[in-house]
Coordinates of C-alpha atoms in Angstrom, one line a residue:
M1 CA -14.1 -12.1 -2.5
R2 CA -14.6 -10.1 -5.6
I3 CA -15.6 -7.1 -3.5
I4 CA -12.4 -7.3 -1.4
R5 CA -10.3 -7.7 -4.6
T6 CA -12.0 -4.6 -6.2
I7 CA -11.4 -2.4 -3.1
S8 CA -7.8 -3.6 -2.7
Y9 CA -7.0 -2.8 -6.3
I10 CA -8.3 0.7 -6.0
A11 CA -6.5 1.3 -2.7
R12 CA -3.2 -0.2 -3.9
A13 CA -3.2 1.9 -7.1
D14 CA -4.0 5.1 -5.3
F15 CA -1.5 4.4 -2.5
L16 CA 1.4 3.7 -4.9
E17 CA 0.5 7.0 -6.8
R18 CA 0.5 8.9 -3.5
I19 CA 3.9 7.8 -2.1
R20 CA 5.6 8.8 -5.3
Q21 CA 4.5 12.4 -5.0
Y22 CA 6.7 15.2 -3.7
A23 CA 4.1 16.3 -1.2
F24 CA 4.3 13.0 0.6
L25 CA 8.0 13.3 1.2
V26 CA 7.6 16.9 2.4
I27 CA 4.9 16.0 5.0
L28 CA 6.9 12.9 6.0
G29 CA 10.0 15.1 6.6
L30 CA 8.0 17.8 8.5
T31 CA 6.5 15.1 10.8
L32 CA 9.8 13.6 11.5
L33 CA 11.3 17.0 12.2
A34 CA 8.5 17.8 14.6
A35 CA 9.0 14.5 16.3
Y36 CA 12.7 15.3 16.8
F37 CA 12.0 18.7 18.3
F38 CA 9.2 17.4 20.5
V39 CA 11.7 15.3 22.5
P40 CA 14.3 18.0 23.3
A41 CA 17.7 17.2 24.8
A42 CA 18.0 17.2 28.5
E43 CA 20.2 20.3 28.4
A44 CA 18.0 22.2 26.0
A45 CA 16.6 25.5 27.0
Y46 CA 13.0 24.6 26.0
V47 CA 10.6 21.8 26.9
T48 CA 7.5 20.6 25.1
L49 CA 5.6 18.8 27.8
D50 CA 5.6 20.3 31.3
L51 CA 3.6 18.5 34.0
D52 CA 3.6 21.1 36.8
G53 CA 7.4 21.3 36.8
Y54 CA 8.0 17.6 36.0
R55 CA 8.8 15.6 33.0
G56 CA 9.3 11.9 32.5
I57 CA 12.6 10.2 32.0
Y58 CA 13.2 9.5 28.4
N59 CA 12.2 5.8 28.5
S60 CA 10.2 3.9 25.9
A61 CA 6.8 4.8 27.6
W62 CA 7.5 8.6 27.7
I63 CA 9.1 8.7 24.2
G64 CA 6.2 6.7 22.7
G65 CA 3.5 8.7 24.5
S66 CA 4.8 12.2 23.8
L67 CA 5.6 11.4 20.2
A68 CA 2.1 9.9 19.7
I69 CA 0.6 13.1 21.0
S70 CA 2.7 15.3 18.7
T71 CA 2.1 13.1 15.7
T72 CA -1.7 13.0 16.3
L73 CA -1.9 16.8 16.6
L74 CA 0.4 17.6 13.6
L75 CA -0.7 14.9 11.2
S76 CA -4.4 15.5 11.9
L77 CA -3.8 18.9 10.2
L78 CA -1.2 18.2 7.5
G79 CA -2.4 14.8 6.7
F80 CA -5.9 16.0 5.7
Y81 CA -4.6 18.4 3.1
L82 CA -2.1 15.7 1.9
V83 CA -4.8 13.1 1.1
K84 CA -7.7 15.4 0.1
N85 CA -7.1 15.1 -3.6
S86 CA -7.6 11.5 -4.7
I87 CA -11.1 11.8 -6.1
E88 CA -10.3 15.2 -7.6
R89 CA -7.3 13.7 -9.4
D90 CA -9.4 10.9 -10.9
E91 CA -11.9 13.6 -12.0
T92 CA -9.3 15.8 -13.7
T93 CA -7.3 13.0 -15.3
G94 CA -10.4 11.3 -16.8
V95 CA -10.0 8.2 -14.8
G96 CA -13.3 8.9 -13.0
Q97 CA -15.2 8.7 -16.3
I98 CA -13.7 5.3 -16.9
I99 CA -14.7 4.1 -13.4
A100 CA -18.2 5.5 -14.0
S101 CA -18.5 3.3 -17.0
S102 CA -17.5 0.2 -15.1
S103 CA -19.4 -2.0 -12.6
V104 CA -17.5 -0.6 -9.6
K105 CA -20.0 0.6 -7.0
K106 CA -19.6 4.0 -5.4
L107 CA -19.3 2.4 -1.9
Y108 CA -16.5 0.2 -3.0
Y109 CA -14.7 3.0 -4.7
L110 CA -14.9 5.3 -1.6
F111 CA -13.8 2.4 0.6
G112 CA -10.7 2.0 -1.6
K113 CA -9.9 5.7 -1.4
W114 CA -10.4 5.7 2.3
I115 CA -8.0 2.7 2.8
S116 CA -5.5 4.4 0.5
N117 CA -5.7 7.6 2.6
F118 CA -5.4 5.7 5.8
A119 CA -2.4 3.7 4.4
V120 CA -0.6 7.0 3.5
L121 CA -1.1 8.4 7.0
S122 CA -0.2 5.1 8.6
A123 CA 3.0 5.0 6.6
I124 CA 4.0 8.3 8.1
T125 CA 3.0 7.1 11.6
V126 CA 5.1 4.0 11.2
A127 CA 8.1 6.2 10.2
V128 CA 7.7 8.2 13.4
M129 CA 7.5 4.9 15.4
A130 CA 10.9 3.9 13.9
A131 CA 12.3 7.4 14.7
S132 CA 11.1 7.1 18.3
V133 CA 13.4 4.1 18.8
I134 CA 16.3 6.2 17.5
M135 CA 15.3 9.2 19.6
Q136 CA 15.4 7.1 22.8
W137 CA 19.0 6.0 21.9
V138 CA 20.0 9.6 21.0
R139 CA 18.7 11.2 24.2
G140 CA 20.4 8.4 26.2
E141 CA 18.6 8.6 29.5
E142 CA 17.2 5.1 29.2
R143 CA 18.5 2.8 26.5
V144 CA 16.4 -0.3 27.2
I145 CA 13.7 -0.6 24.5
E146 CA 10.3 -1.7 25.8
W147 CA 8.3 -2.3 22.6
W148 CA 4.7 -2.4 24.0
P149 CA 4.9 1.0 25.9
L150 CA 6.7 2.5 22.9
V151 CA 4.3 1.3 20.2
S152 CA 0.9 1.1 21.9
P153 CA 0.2 4.9 22.0
F154 CA 0.6 5.0 18.2
L155 CA -1.7 2.0 17.7
F156 CA -4.5 3.2 20.0
L157 CA -4.3 7.0 19.8
T158 CA -2.7 8.1 16.5
L159 CA -3.9 5.4 14.1
P160 CA -7.7 5.7 15.1
F161 CA -7.6 9.4 14.6
M162 CA -5.8 9.0 11.2
S163 CA -8.6 6.7 10.1
V164 CA -11.1 9.5 10.9
V165 CA -9.0 12.1 9.1
A166 CA -8.8 9.8 6.0
A167 CA -12.6 9.4 6.1
L168 CA -13.2 13.1 6.4
A169 CA -11.0 13.8 3.4
V170 CA -13.1 11.4 1.4
G171 CA -16.3 12.8 2.7
F172 CA -15.3 16.4 2.0
E173 CA -14.4 15.5 -1.6
T174 CA -17.7 13.8 -2.2
T175 CA -19.7 16.9 -1.1
R176 CA -19.8 19.6 -3.7
I177 CA -19.8 22.5 -1.4
L178 CA -16.9 21.2 0.7
K179 CA -14.6 19.9 -2.0
G180 CA -13.0 23.3 -2.5
T181 CA -11.7 26.2 -0.4
L182 CA -14.7 26.3 1.8
G183 CA -14.1 22.7 2.9
N184 CA -10.4 23.5 3.6
V185 CA -11.3 26.4 5.8
L186 CA -14.0 24.5 7.6
Y187 CA -11.6 21.7 8.4
F188 CA -9.1 24.1 9.7
V189 CA -11.7 25.5 12.0
L190 CA -12.7 22.0 13.1
Y191 CA -9.0 21.3 13.8
L192 CA -8.7 24.4 16.0
L193 CA -11.7 23.2 17.9
F194 CA -10.2 19.8 18.3
T195 CA -6.9 21.1 19.6
A196 CA -8.7 23.5 22.0
G197 CA -10.9 20.7 23.3
S198 CA -8.2 18.0 23.3
G199 CA -7.6 18.6 27.0
V200 CA -11.2 17.5 27.9
M201 CA -11.6 14.7 25.4
P202 CA -11.3 11.3 27.1
F203 CA -10.3 9.6 23.9
G204 CA -7.8 12.3 22.6
P205 CA -4.3 13.2 23.7
D206 CA -5.6 13.9 27.2
L207 CA -5.9 10.1 27.6
I208 CA -2.1 9.8 27.7
I209 CA -1.5 13.0 29.7
S210 CA -4.0 11.9 32.3
A211 CA -2.1 8.6 32.7
M212 CA 1.1 10.6 33.1
Q213 CA -0.5 12.9 35.7
K214 CA -1.9 9.9 37.6
D215 CA 1.6 8.4 38.0
L216 CA 3.0 11.8 39.0
M217 CA 0.3 12.3 41.7
A218 CA 1.4 9.0 43.2
I219 CA 4.9 10.3 43.8
S220 CA 4.1 14.0 44.3
P221 CA 0.6 14.4 45.9
Q222 CA 1.0 18.2 46.1
S223 CA 1.1 18.5 42.3
S224 CA -1.7 20.8 41.0
G225 CA -2.4 18.6 37.9
S226 CA -1.8 21.4 35.5
Y227 CA 0.4 20.9 32.4
G228 CA 1.7 22.9 29.4
M229 CA 2.4 21.6 25.9
G230 CA 4.2 23.4 23.1
I231 CA 7.5 25.3 22.9
L232 CA 7.9 26.3 26.6
F233 CA 10.8 28.0 28.3
P234 CA 10.7 27.2 32.0
E235 CA 12.4 29.4 34.5
K236 CA 14.1 26.5 36.2
P237 CA 15.0 22.9 35.1
L238 CA 12.2 20.4 35.3
R239 CA 12.3 17.6 37.8
L240 CA 12.2 14.0 36.6
F241 CA 10.0 11.1 37.3
E242 CA 9.6 7.6 35.8
W243 CA 6.4 6.9 33.8
Q244 CA 5.6 3.3 32.8
G245 CA 3.0 4.0 30.2
V246 CA -0.8 3.7 29.8
D247 CA -2.6 0.7 31.3
W248 CA -4.5 -0.4 28.2
T249 CA -7.6 -2.1 29.8
W250 CA -10.3 -3.5 27.6
P251 CA -12.8 -0.6 28.2
L252 CA -10.0 1.8 27.2
L253 CA -9.2 -0.3 24.1
S254 CA -12.8 -0.5 23.0
Q255 CA -13.2 3.2 23.5
Q256 CA -10.2 4.0 21.2
L257 CA -11.2 1.4 18.6
S258 CA -14.7 2.9 18.4
I259 CA -13.0 6.0 16.9
G260 CA -12.0 3.8 14.0
L261 CA -15.6 2.6 13.6
A262 CA -16.7 6.2 13.2
A263 CA -14.7 6.2 10.0
F264 CA -16.9 3.5 8.5
V265 CA -20.0 5.5 9.3
L266 CA -18.5 8.5 7.6
I267 CA -17.7 6.6 4.4
A268 CA -21.1 5.0 4.3
A269 CA -22.7 8.5 4.6
A270 CA -20.3 9.8 1.9
S271 CA -21.4 7.1 -0.5
M272 CA -24.9 8.4 -0.3
L273 CA -23.8 12.0 -1.0
F274 CA -21.4 11.0 -3.8
H275 CA -22.9 11.4 -7.3
G276 CA -20.1 9.7 -9.1
F277 CA -18.4 11.0 -12.2
R278 CA -21.3 10.8 -14.7
E279 CA -22.1 14.5 -14.2
T280 CA -18.5 15.6 -15.1
G281 CA -18.4 14.1 -18.5
Y282 CA -17.3 16.1 -21.5
A283 CA -20.0 18.2 -23.0
I284 CA -20.9 17.5 -26.6
R285 CA -21.7 20.5 -28.7
K286 CA -25.0 20.1 -30.5
P287 CA -25.4 20.9 -34.2
K288 CA -26.9 24.3 -35.0
R289 CA -29.7 22.7 -37.1
A290 CA -31.0 19.2 -37.7
G291 CA -29.5 17.3 -40.5
T292 CA -26.0 18.6 -40.1
G293 CA -23.6 16.0 -41.4
L294 CA -21.1 15.3 -44.1
A295 CA -23.1 17.1 -46.7
D296 CA -23.1 20.3 -44.6
A297 CA -19.4 20.0 -44.2
D298 CA -19.1 20.0 -48.0
N299 CA -21.3 23.1 -48.2
T300 CA -19.0 24.8 -45.7
V301 CA -16.0 24.1 -47.9
F302 CA -18.0 25.4 -50.9
D303 CA -18.9 28.6 -49.0
L304 CA -15.3 29.1 -48.1
Q305 CA -14.2 28.8 -51.7
K306 CA -16.8 31.4 -52.7
E307 CA -15.7 33.7 -49.9
I308 CA -12.0 33.8 -50.8
G309 CA -12.6 33.6 -54.5
H310 CA -10.1 30.7 -55.0
P311 CA -10.3 27.0 -54.7
V312 CA -9.0 25.8 -51.3
S313 CA -6.3 23.8 -52.9
G314 CA -5.1 26.8 -54.7
V315 CA -4.5 29.0 -51.6
Y316 CA -0.8 29.6 -50.9
V317 CA 0.9 31.0 -47.8
S318 CA 1.9 34.2 -49.7
M319 CA -1.7 35.0 -50.3
L320 CA -2.6 35.0 -46.6
P321 CA -2.5 38.2 -44.6
P322 CA 0.5 38.6 -42.3
V323 CA 0.2 37.4 -38.7
V324 CA 0.0 40.3 -36.2
I325 CA 1.3 39.4 -32.7
R326 CA -0.2 41.6 -30.0
E327 CA 2.0 41.6 -27.0
S328 CA -0.1 43.9 -24.9
F329 CA 0.8 43.4 -21.3
L330 CA -2.4 45.1 -20.1
T331 CA -4.4 42.6 -22.1
L332 CA -2.6 39.8 -20.4
I333 CA -3.3 41.4 -17.0
H334 CA -7.0 41.8 -17.9
A335 CA -7.1 38.1 -18.9
E336 CA -5.5 36.9 -15.6
W337 CA -7.9 39.2 -13.7
R338 CA -10.9 37.7 -15.4
L339 CA -9.7 34.2 -14.8
M340 CA -9.1 34.9 -11.1
M341 CA -12.4 36.7 -10.5
K342 CA -14.3 33.9 -12.3
D343 CA -14.5 32.1 -8.9
A344 CA -16.0 35.2 -7.3
A345 CA -18.8 35.7 -9.9
T346 CA -21.5 35.1 -7.3
L347 CA -23.7 37.7 -5.6
R348 CA -23.0 36.3 -2.1
W349 CA -19.2 36.7 -2.5
L350 CA -19.5 40.3 -3.7
V351 CA -22.0 41.2 -1.0
I352 CA -19.8 40.0 1.8
A353 CA -16.7 41.6 0.2
S354 CA -18.7 44.9 0.0
V355 CA -19.8 44.7 3.6
L356 CA -16.2 44.1 4.8
F357 CA -15.0 47.1 2.6
I358 CA -17.6 49.3 4.2
L359 CA -16.8 48.1 7.8
G360 CA -13.1 48.8 7.1
L361 CA -13.9 52.3 6.1
A362 CA -16.5 53.1 8.7
V363 CA -14.8 51.6 11.8
P364 CA -11.7 53.1 13.4
I365 CA -8.5 51.2 12.9
S366 CA -8.1 50.4 16.6
V367 CA -11.6 49.0 16.8
S368 CA -11.2 47.2 13.5
A369 CA -8.1 45.4 14.8
E370 CA -9.9 44.6 18.2
W371 CA -13.0 43.3 16.5
K372 CA -11.0 41.1 14.0
I373 CA -12.4 43.1 11.1
W374 CA -9.0 43.6 9.6
P375 CA -8.1 39.9 9.6
A376 CA -11.5 39.1 8.2
V377 CA -11.0 41.5 5.3
W378 CA -8.0 39.6 4.0
I379 CA -9.2 36.1 4.7
W380 CA -12.3 36.4 2.5
P381 CA -10.4 36.3 -0.9
L382 CA -8.6 33.1 0.1
R383 CA -10.2 31.1 -2.7
L384 CA -9.1 33.6 -5.3
W385 CA -5.6 34.0 -4.1
S386 CA -5.1 30.2 -4.0
G387 CA -5.6 30.0 -7.8
L388 CA -2.5 32.1 -8.5
G389 CA 0.3 30.1 -10.1
S390 CA -1.6 26.8 -10.0
R391 CA -4.5 27.4 -12.3
D392 CA -2.7 26.2 -15.5
A393 CA -1.4 23.1 -13.7
R394 CA -4.9 22.2 -12.5
C395 CA -6.4 22.7 -15.9
G396 CA -3.6 20.9 -17.7
T397 CA -2.6 24.0 -19.9
Q398 CA 0.8 24.7 -18.4
Y399 CA 2.7 23.3 -21.5
L400 CA 0.4 25.1 -23.9
V401 CA 0.9 28.4 -22.1
A402 CA 4.6 27.8 -21.9
S403 CA 4.8 28.1 -25.7
S404 CA 4.0 31.8 -25.5
P405 CA 6.9 34.3 -25.7
R406 CA 8.5 35.3 -22.4
Y407 CA 6.2 32.9 -20.6
A408 CA 7.9 33.0 -17.2
T409 CA 8.2 36.8 -16.8
R410 CA 5.1 38.0 -18.6
Q411 CA 2.5 35.6 -17.2
L412 CA 3.8 35.4 -13.7
S413 CA 4.0 39.2 -13.6
A414 CA 0.4 39.4 -14.9
M415 CA -0.8 36.9 -12.2
W416 CA 1.0 38.7 -9.4
I417 CA -0.3 42.2 -10.5
S418 CA -3.8 40.8 -10.6
G419 CA -3.4 39.4 -7.1
V420 CA -2.0 42.7 -5.9
M421 CA -5.0 44.5 -7.4
L422 CA -7.4 42.1 -5.6
T423 CA -5.6 42.7 -2.3
C424 CA -5.8 46.4 -2.8
I425 CA -9.5 46.4 -3.7
T426 CA -10.5 44.1 -0.8
G427 CA -8.5 46.2 1.7
G428 CA -9.3 49.5 0.1
G429 CA -11.7 50.4 2.8
L430 CA -9.0 50.0 5.5
L431 CA -6.6 52.1 3.4
L432 CA -9.1 55.0 3.1
R433 CA -9.7 54.8 6.9
M434 CA -5.9 54.9 7.6
L435 CA -5.5 57.9 5.3
L436 CA -8.4 59.7 7.1
E437 CA -6.8 59.0 10.5
G438 CA -3.3 59.7 9.3
D439 CA -2.1 56.3 10.6
C440 CA 1.2 55.9 8.8
K441 CA 2.2 52.9 10.9
H442 CA -0.6 50.7 9.7
I443 CA -0.3 52.1 6.2
L444 CA 3.2 50.5 6.1
Y445 CA 1.8 47.2 7.3
W446 CA -1.0 47.4 4.8
T447 CA 1.5 48.0 2.0
A448 CA 3.7 45.1 3.1
A449 CA 0.6 42.8 3.3
V450 CA -0.5 43.8 -0.3
F451 CA 2.8 42.5 -1.6
L452 CA 3.3 39.6 0.7
I453 CA 0.0 37.8 0.3
P454 CA 0.0 37.5 -3.5
S455 CA 3.7 36.6 -3.5
L456 CA 3.1 33.8 -1.1
A457 CA 0.1 32.6 -3.1
L458 CA 2.0 32.7 -6.4
A459 CA 5.1 30.9 -5.0
C460 CA 3.0 28.1 -3.4
G461 CA 1.0 27.7 -6.6
V462 CA 4.0 27.5 -8.9
L463 CA 6.1 25.3 -6.7
T464 CA 3.4 22.8 -5.7
G465 CA 0.9 23.0 -8.6
T466 CA -2.0 23.2 -6.2
G467 CA -3.9 25.8 -4.3
R468 CA -4.2 23.7 -1.1
T469 CA -0.6 24.5 -0.1
F470 CA -1.2 28.2 0.0
E471 CA -4.6 27.8 1.8
L472 CA -3.0 25.7 4.5
V473 CA 0.1 27.9 5.0
Y474 CA -1.8 31.1 4.9
L475 CA -4.5 29.9 7.3
I476 CA -1.8 28.9 9.8
I477 CA 0.1 32.2 9.4
W478 CA -3.2 34.2 9.5
Y479 CA -4.4 32.4 12.6
L480 CA -1.1 32.7 14.6
G481 CA -0.2 36.2 13.3
P482 CA -3.0 38.7 12.5
F483 CA -5.7 36.8 14.4
S484 CA -3.8 35.7 17.5
R485 CA -1.3 38.5 17.3
M486 CA 1.8 36.4 17.6
P487 CA 5.0 38.5 17.1
Y488 CA 6.9 38.1 13.8
L489 CA 4.0 36.4 12.1
N490 CA 1.6 39.4 12.6
F491 CA 2.2 41.0 9.2
L492 CA -1.0 43.1 9.5
G493 CA 0.3 44.9 12.6
T494 CA -2.9 44.3 14.6
R495 CA -1.1 44.3 18.0
N496 CA -2.0 47.0 20.4
S497 CA 1.5 47.5 21.8
E498 CA 3.5 50.5 20.5
T499 CA 6.3 49.9 18.1
S500 CA 9.3 52.2 17.6
A501 CA 9.8 53.8 14.1
G502 CA 13.1 51.9 13.6
N503 CA 11.6 48.5 14.4
L504 CA 8.6 49.3 12.3
L505 CA 10.7 50.0 9.2
I506 CA 12.8 46.9 9.8
T507 CA 9.8 44.7 10.2
N508 CA 8.2 45.9 7.0
M509 CA 11.4 45.7 5.1
V510 CA 11.7 42.1 6.2
Y511 CA 8.2 41.4 4.8
L512 CA 9.1 43.1 1.5
L513 CA 12.3 41.0 1.3
I514 CA 10.3 37.8 1.9
S515 CA 7.9 38.9 -0.8
M516 CA 10.9 39.4 -3.3
G517 CA 12.3 36.0 -2.3
L518 CA 9.0 34.3 -2.9
L519 CA 8.7 35.9 -6.3
T520 CA 12.2 34.9 -7.2
A521 CA 11.5 31.3 -6.2
A522 CA 8.3 31.3 -8.3
Y523 CA 10.2 32.8 -11.3
L524 CA 13.1 30.3 -11.1
S525 CA 10.7 27.3 -10.9
R526 CA 8.6 28.6 -13.8
R527 CA 11.8 29.4 -15.8
R528 CA 12.8 25.7 -15.5
L529 CA 9.5 24.6 -16.9
D530 CA 10.0 27.1 -19.8
Q531 CA 13.4 25.6 -20.6
D532 CA 12.0 22.1 -20.5

């Protein structure tokens, strides 16, 4: 009973702290917005689930199944970055040191954090469940609510996966090498593998789609069994059929519930890797020599008196030298550069950055874009960019730094310039190659990227106070744009297709305007802190 009470106290305190945060409301809003667009109106020009030219009537089964799929796919990504900060917060606020001095065991502590993470993700899932009822009424094709077909896909598809996501967030935080940017990038890669293989996973979203296809084959045997999911624009309207939901047999239920059991295994494994908070205690400076105590403090005062030639009590302000304020902007830029590059002070980081620089210089631009060298060059400094604008909030020095003159303009400008310098240096090999080839088109894209990336990092850091926001947003944009070459998001210009000079200038001007807007948003947010 005492164990259950301990775990519940930890989970409840962390859950209440989470739901009061702005990030929770943002993720909740994005998930509900995605659920709204995933069930388009009957007269809409796009569809999100196309079963070989068919879609189901908007009854409870189809609404619940389709929204459970979209929520599982979206919340598996956003939810991880939302909840992956509970242990870090305890460490930075000093709560972890208090917990380390108590009798709370590591396993109980991690179970409490996992339950809290799962409760946060479950709260968002329940909100989508409630929205699904409204969506069925709004779309108006079938107004009779059937609760079991509507709710069961969330219970046996979305929630088991959310338990694993919550456990992975705890596991990544307990592993030293995965608690930072490397863990965020690794999870993004795992998520891409999950979405790519979701069509062949018997326990994933394909479970619901297979049930839909089975009912479709009963009324249309000539159906090929293919399907499309996403924002699709069919050439002709889809035909309708009625789907009654998944037949949740006991083997199917046990298969889905076993996903939740995997979360317990992950937490048990994480408890063996977690070293607790005892290693993060405050360092105590040792005395320079043995015997240093109150007597030595008196000697220090005596030496000070001998040095200034007056008793300490007889020193007046008028006797002190004037204070010289050095407002050198170059010194501030140098300081921000050193703080940013502190995370890159490893031989491995410098070696890989040098290899990417040499490859960008040695390989032709067309080959560099085809071999993904260009996207790789500007994903490697992700950890350094993510610290822009959020370092003072993470270290708790934002109000101390805010007392400096012209805090908003000077410090933000120094941060942004240091970020631009980093981007120029890491992409310098590509620029030299473009100059050698006379490739003015890609030089314009290069210039736009140099301004866009640090501006996005600075705005995300200032507005959210954490580097995870930039890492998630940039990873999504980088994967869809420069890596997958999606139009409008491909700010590196790595497409092979030719672009007219007018469209090229307009595109790069749009990127520059977006950069200015991001800088303005960061400045206004920091200005508000300066006024407070």
